[in-house]
Tab-separated table of C-alpha atoms in Angstrom:
chain	number	residue	atom	x	y	z
A	9	MET	CA	178.153	142.318	85.866
A	10	MET	CA	179.548	139.065	86.182
A	11	GLY	CA	181.128	136.658	88.886
A	12	TYR	CA	179.216	137.637	92.101
A	13	LYS	CA	177.794	134.217	93.915
A	14	GLY	CA	177.440	135.896	97.031
A	15	ASN	CA	174.188	136.410	98.969
A	16	MET	CA	171.565	138.141	97.574
A	17	ILE	CA	169.133	138.205	100.612
A	18	ALA	CA	169.268	142.245	99.822
A	19	ASN	CA	167.548	142.626	96.711
A	20	TRP	CA	164.560	140.477	97.461
A	21	LYS	CA	162.764	143.333	98.461
A	22	HIS	CA	162.490	144.080	94.099
A	23	ILE	CA	162.224	140.777	93.451
A	24	PHE	CA	159.175	140.774	95.926
A	25	VAL	CA	157.959	143.825	94.832
A	26	ASN	CA	158.502	142.928	91.254
A	27	ALA	CA	156.602	139.694	91.882
A	28	LEU	CA	153.114	141.406	93.614
A	29	MET	CA	153.121	143.415	90.654
A	30	LEU	CA	153.426	140.830	88.244
A	31	LEU	CA	150.028	138.841	89.974
A	32	GLY	CA	148.683	142.223	89.570
A	33	ALA	CA	148.893	142.410	86.460
A	34	ILE	CA	148.101	138.331	85.293
A	35	ALA	CA	145.001	139.035	87.730
A	36	GLY	CA	144.012	141.680	85.934
A	37	LEU	CA	144.463	140.691	82.673
A	38	VAL	CA	142.306	137.387	83.284
A	39	ALA	CA	139.708	139.415	85.178
A	40	ALA	CA	139.399	141.282	81.663
A	41	ALA	CA	139.792	138.266	79.882
A	42	ARG	CA	136.073	137.114	82.017
A	43	GLY	CA	134.840	140.890	80.444
A	44	ALA	CA	135.117	142.608	84.326
A	45	PRO	CA	136.439	145.988	83.068
A	46	PHE	CA	138.448	146.567	86.258
A	47	GLY	CA	140.799	144.236	84.891
A	48	MET	CA	142.180	146.079	82.345
A	49	ARG	CA	142.009	149.172	85.100
A	50	ILE	CA	144.197	147.058	87.552
A	51	VAL	CA	146.665	145.911	84.413
A	52	MET	CA	147.284	149.680	83.354
A	53	LEU	CA	147.778	150.044	87.035
A	54	THR	CA	150.048	147.679	87.169
A	55	THR	CA	152.304	148.369	83.967
A	56	PHE	CA	152.779	152.398	85.244
A	57	CYS	CA	153.269	150.890	89.013
A	58	SER	CA	156.534	148.885	87.505
A	59	LEU	CA	157.518	151.913	84.953
A	60	GLY	CA	157.398	153.935	87.865
A	61	TYR	CA	159.546	151.734	90.184
A	62	THR	CA	162.007	150.526	87.415
A	63	SER	CA	162.256	155.254	87.540
A	64	LEU	CA	162.490	155.025	91.147
A	65	VAL	CA	165.200	152.994	91.460
A	66	ARG	CA	167.311	154.471	88.889
A	67	ALA	CA	166.960	157.372	90.750
A	68	GLN	CA	167.668	156.107	94.085
A	69	GLY	CA	170.907	154.697	91.831
A	70	GLY	CA	172.512	158.157	91.165
A	71	GLY	CA	170.085	159.991	89.790
A	72	LEU	CA	167.140	159.571	86.887
A	73	LEU	CA	168.507	162.412	84.101
A	74	ARG	CA	172.739	160.878	84.443
A	75	PRO	CA	174.235	159.100	81.375
A	76	LEU	CA	173.953	155.255	82.796
A	77	ASP	CA	177.843	154.130	82.265
A	78	GLU	CA	179.067	151.093	80.777
A	79	ARG	CA	178.032	148.870	83.529
A	80	GLU	CA	175.120	150.241	84.536
A	81	LEU	CA	174.186	149.577	79.868
A	82	ALA	CA	175.025	146.160	80.408
A	83	THR	CA	173.086	145.675	82.944
A	84	ALA	CA	169.885	147.245	81.956
A	85	GLY	CA	170.277	146.275	78.278
A	86	GLY	CA	170.679	142.296	79.371
A	87	GLY	CA	166.945	143.068	81.552
A	88	ILE	CA	165.678	145.014	78.553
A	89	GLY	CA	166.774	141.966	75.818
A	90	LEU	CA	165.249	139.548	78.214
A	91	GLY	CA	162.312	141.697	78.930
A	92	GLY	CA	161.670	141.824	75.412
A	93	LEU	CA	161.809	138.610	74.419
A	94	VAL	CA	159.976	136.831	77.661
A	95	SER	CA	156.915	139.131	76.211
A	96	CYS	CA	157.743	138.786	72.309
A	97	GLY	CA	158.153	135.033	73.218
A	98	LEU	CA	154.870	134.618	75.158
A	99	ALA	CA	152.686	136.677	72.521
A	100	SER	CA	153.913	134.588	69.558
A	101	SER	CA	153.583	131.549	71.125
A	102	TRP	CA	149.742	132.575	72.349
A	103	CYS	CA	149.432	133.529	68.582
A	104	LEU	CA	150.772	129.921	67.231
A	105	MET	CA	148.054	128.427	69.644
A	106	ILE	CA	145.533	130.133	69.061
A	107	GLY	CA	146.152	129.532	65.082
A	108	VAL	CA	147.260	125.572	65.564
A	109	THR	CA	143.731	124.984	68.028
A	110	ASP	CA	140.561	127.445	68.528
A	111	LYS	CA	139.009	125.752	71.012
A	112	GLY	CA	139.292	126.720	75.410
A	113	ILE	CA	142.374	129.820	74.081
A	114	TRP	CA	141.119	133.161	74.798
A	115	TYR	CA	142.008	135.563	72.443
A	116	PRO	CA	141.125	139.429	72.830
A	117	ASP	CA	137.684	140.074	71.430
A	118	ALA	CA	136.507	143.924	73.283
A	119	ALA	CA	138.641	147.217	72.417
A	120	LEU	CA	138.973	146.989	76.503
A	121	GLU	CA	140.823	143.232	76.067
A	122	TRP	CA	143.002	144.445	73.315
A	123	GLN	CA	144.216	147.571	75.793
A	124	ALA	CA	144.072	145.152	78.347
A	125	LEU	CA	147.106	143.227	76.548
A	126	GLY	CA	148.854	145.570	75.548
A	127	PHE	CA	149.595	147.344	78.851
A	128	PHE	CA	150.367	143.422	80.056
A	129	LEU	CA	152.849	143.114	77.848
A	130	ILE	CA	154.403	146.217	78.106
A	131	GLY	CA	154.246	145.620	82.353
A	132	LEU	CA	156.089	142.183	82.015
A	133	MET	CA	159.322	143.643	79.820
A	134	ALA	CA	159.524	146.658	82.685
A	135	LEU	CA	158.493	143.729	84.928
A	136	VAL	CA	161.362	140.947	83.563
A	137	LYS	CA	163.413	143.682	83.278
A	138	ASN	CA	163.398	145.084	86.824
A	139	PHE	CA	163.988	140.909	87.937
A	140	ALA	CA	166.690	140.650	85.950
A	141	VAL	CA	168.037	144.095	87.686
A	142	ALA	CA	167.642	142.890	91.221
A	143	LEU	CA	168.729	139.384	90.349
A	144	THR	CA	172.772	140.472	88.854
A	145	THR	CA	173.243	143.254	90.917
A	146	PRO	CA	174.992	142.110	94.388
A	147	PRO	CA	173.023	143.464	97.782
A	148	TYR	CA	176.318	145.532	98.652
A	149	ALA	CA	175.314	148.008	95.809
A	150	ALA	CA	173.282	150.404	97.564
A	151	GLU	CA	176.123	150.640	100.311
A	152	LEU	CA	178.362	151.616	97.681
A	153	LEU	CA	176.556	154.806	97.175
A	154	ASN	CA	176.747	156.251	100.724
A	155	GLU	CA	180.619	155.033	101.476
A	156	ASP	CA	183.743	156.460	100.230
B	29	MET	CA	186.382	130.983	77.837
B	30	MET	CA	185.835	133.484	81.117
B	31	ARG	CA	189.514	134.460	83.258
B	32	GLU	CA	189.236	136.095	86.697
B	33	ILE	CA	190.838	139.732	86.269
B	34	HIS	CA	192.969	140.493	89.737
B	35	ASN	CA	193.591	144.336	89.959
B	36	ARG	CA	195.071	146.277	92.870
B	37	ILE	CA	192.866	149.736	92.172
B	38	ALA	CA	191.767	149.671	96.548
B	39	MET	CA	195.071	150.230	96.692
B	40	PHE	CA	196.296	152.610	94.612
B	41	ARG	CA	193.103	154.687	94.870
B	42	ALA	CA	193.946	154.333	99.015
B	43	ASP	CA	197.227	155.100	97.709
B	44	ALA	CA	196.538	158.436	95.767
B	45	GLY	CA	193.771	159.425	98.716
B	46	MET	CA	191.337	159.373	96.318
B	47	THR	CA	187.122	158.564	97.400
B	48	ARG	CA	185.190	156.286	95.732
B	49	ARG	CA	183.383	158.914	94.542
B	50	GLU	CA	185.812	160.969	93.340
B	51	LEU	CA	187.700	158.433	90.991
B	52	ALA	CA	184.361	157.703	89.489
B	53	ASP	CA	183.942	161.395	88.722
B	54	ALA	CA	187.679	160.913	87.365
B	55	VAL	CA	186.524	158.503	84.618
B	56	GLY	CA	183.198	158.818	84.540
B	57	VAL	CA	181.196	156.252	85.787
B	58	ASN	CA	178.724	155.482	89.025
B	59	PRO	CA	180.793	155.418	92.121
B	60	GLN	CA	179.028	151.783	91.966
B	61	THR	CA	180.787	150.612	89.060
B	62	ILE	CA	184.047	151.567	91.520
B	63	GLY	CA	183.014	149.323	94.320
B	64	PHE	CA	181.992	146.696	91.542
B	65	LEU	CA	185.385	146.403	90.223
B	66	GLU	CA	187.663	146.902	93.689
B	67	ARG	CA	185.707	143.615	95.141
B	68	GLY	CA	186.270	141.797	91.517
B	69	ASP	CA	182.744	141.774	90.896
B	70	TYR	CA	183.054	143.279	87.363
B	71	LYS	CA	185.211	143.463	84.358
B	72	PRO	CA	185.690	147.232	83.266
B	73	SER	CA	186.093	147.626	79.243
B	74	LEU	CA	189.372	148.577	77.849
B	75	GLU	CA	188.572	151.918	77.766
B	76	LEU	CA	187.608	152.465	81.314
B	77	GLY	CA	190.643	149.898	82.569
B	78	LEU	CA	193.407	152.399	80.913
B	79	SER	CA	191.091	155.992	82.318
B	80	ILE	CA	191.893	153.857	85.384
B	81	ALA	CA	195.965	153.321	84.896
B	82	GLU	CA	195.608	157.010	83.279
B	83	VAL	CA	194.230	158.505	86.089
B	84	PHE	CA	196.981	156.814	88.574
B	85	GLY	CA	199.410	158.105	86.641
B	86	VAL	CA	200.553	153.540	86.280
B	87	SER	CA	200.519	151.193	83.255
B	88	VAL	CA	197.480	148.968	82.826
B	89	GLU	CA	199.463	146.148	83.499
B	90	LEU	CA	200.405	147.524	87.405
B	91	LEU	CA	196.433	147.770	88.160
B	92	PHE	CA	195.206	144.695	86.536
B	93	SER	CA	196.381	141.113	85.968
B	94	PHE	CA	195.280	137.731	85.454
B	95	GLU	CA	197.749	136.373	88.241
B	96	PRO	CA	196.380	137.259	91.547
B	97	PHE	CA	198.535	139.759	93.318
B	98	PRO	CA	200.738	139.592	95.906
B	99	SER	CA	200.263	140.659	99.326
B	100	LEU	CA	202.031	144.055	100.777
B	101	SER	CA	204.103	141.457	103.244
B	102	GLN	CA	205.028	139.460	100.576
B	103	GLU	CA	206.686	142.261	98.327
B	104	LEU	CA	207.870	143.500	101.672
B	105	LYS	CA	209.420	140.222	102.528
B	106	LYS	CA	211.009	139.916	99.183
B	107	GLY	CA	212.727	143.573	99.173
B	108	ARG	CA	214.205	142.673	102.146
B	109	GLU	CA	215.760	139.284	100.714
């Protein structure tokens, strides 16, 4: 997708839903870091929700089993790349900060915390991809499926 | 450098009496992609551009151009002169 400078308001719904899931994942990770067992469940739930939401959006866009065309592949590829970059960037920055200064920076210790962090990073990749796709897809895209 | 590419896909599609879905099926893309192309919000690959030209039976230069295409009224006026 390129060149679209129009009103993005129709995609705000997608951006809002993804922002809610991101906030949920962050809250869950914070709770897990503080030793609350339900934190991991929240992170896991938001991760599955974000992956499910991705599939739902794709199903609405023409079907889950239909192969993506060149435009869809470019949009999804860009989003997945950005999602991976953000997640890896965050994880590597975090590792570096722990290595440089071991004071006051949380790092996973218990098995539950590692699981929470793992699910958080998977969810973050999916959410950033969804944000990127929502921002680069014009709001009239849904109308194009119903009109000839 | 990104240059704007103008196209006449909507005109040729209307002339051929095809729906977006029919053209999309003929070239193997999502109907949304045809809509984005017609609005100039997506630049197709060479393969897709050639496939669309093949469906309409015209050369790719008749469909795509760096310069804006003259409107139908301009072309008719030019034809009368």
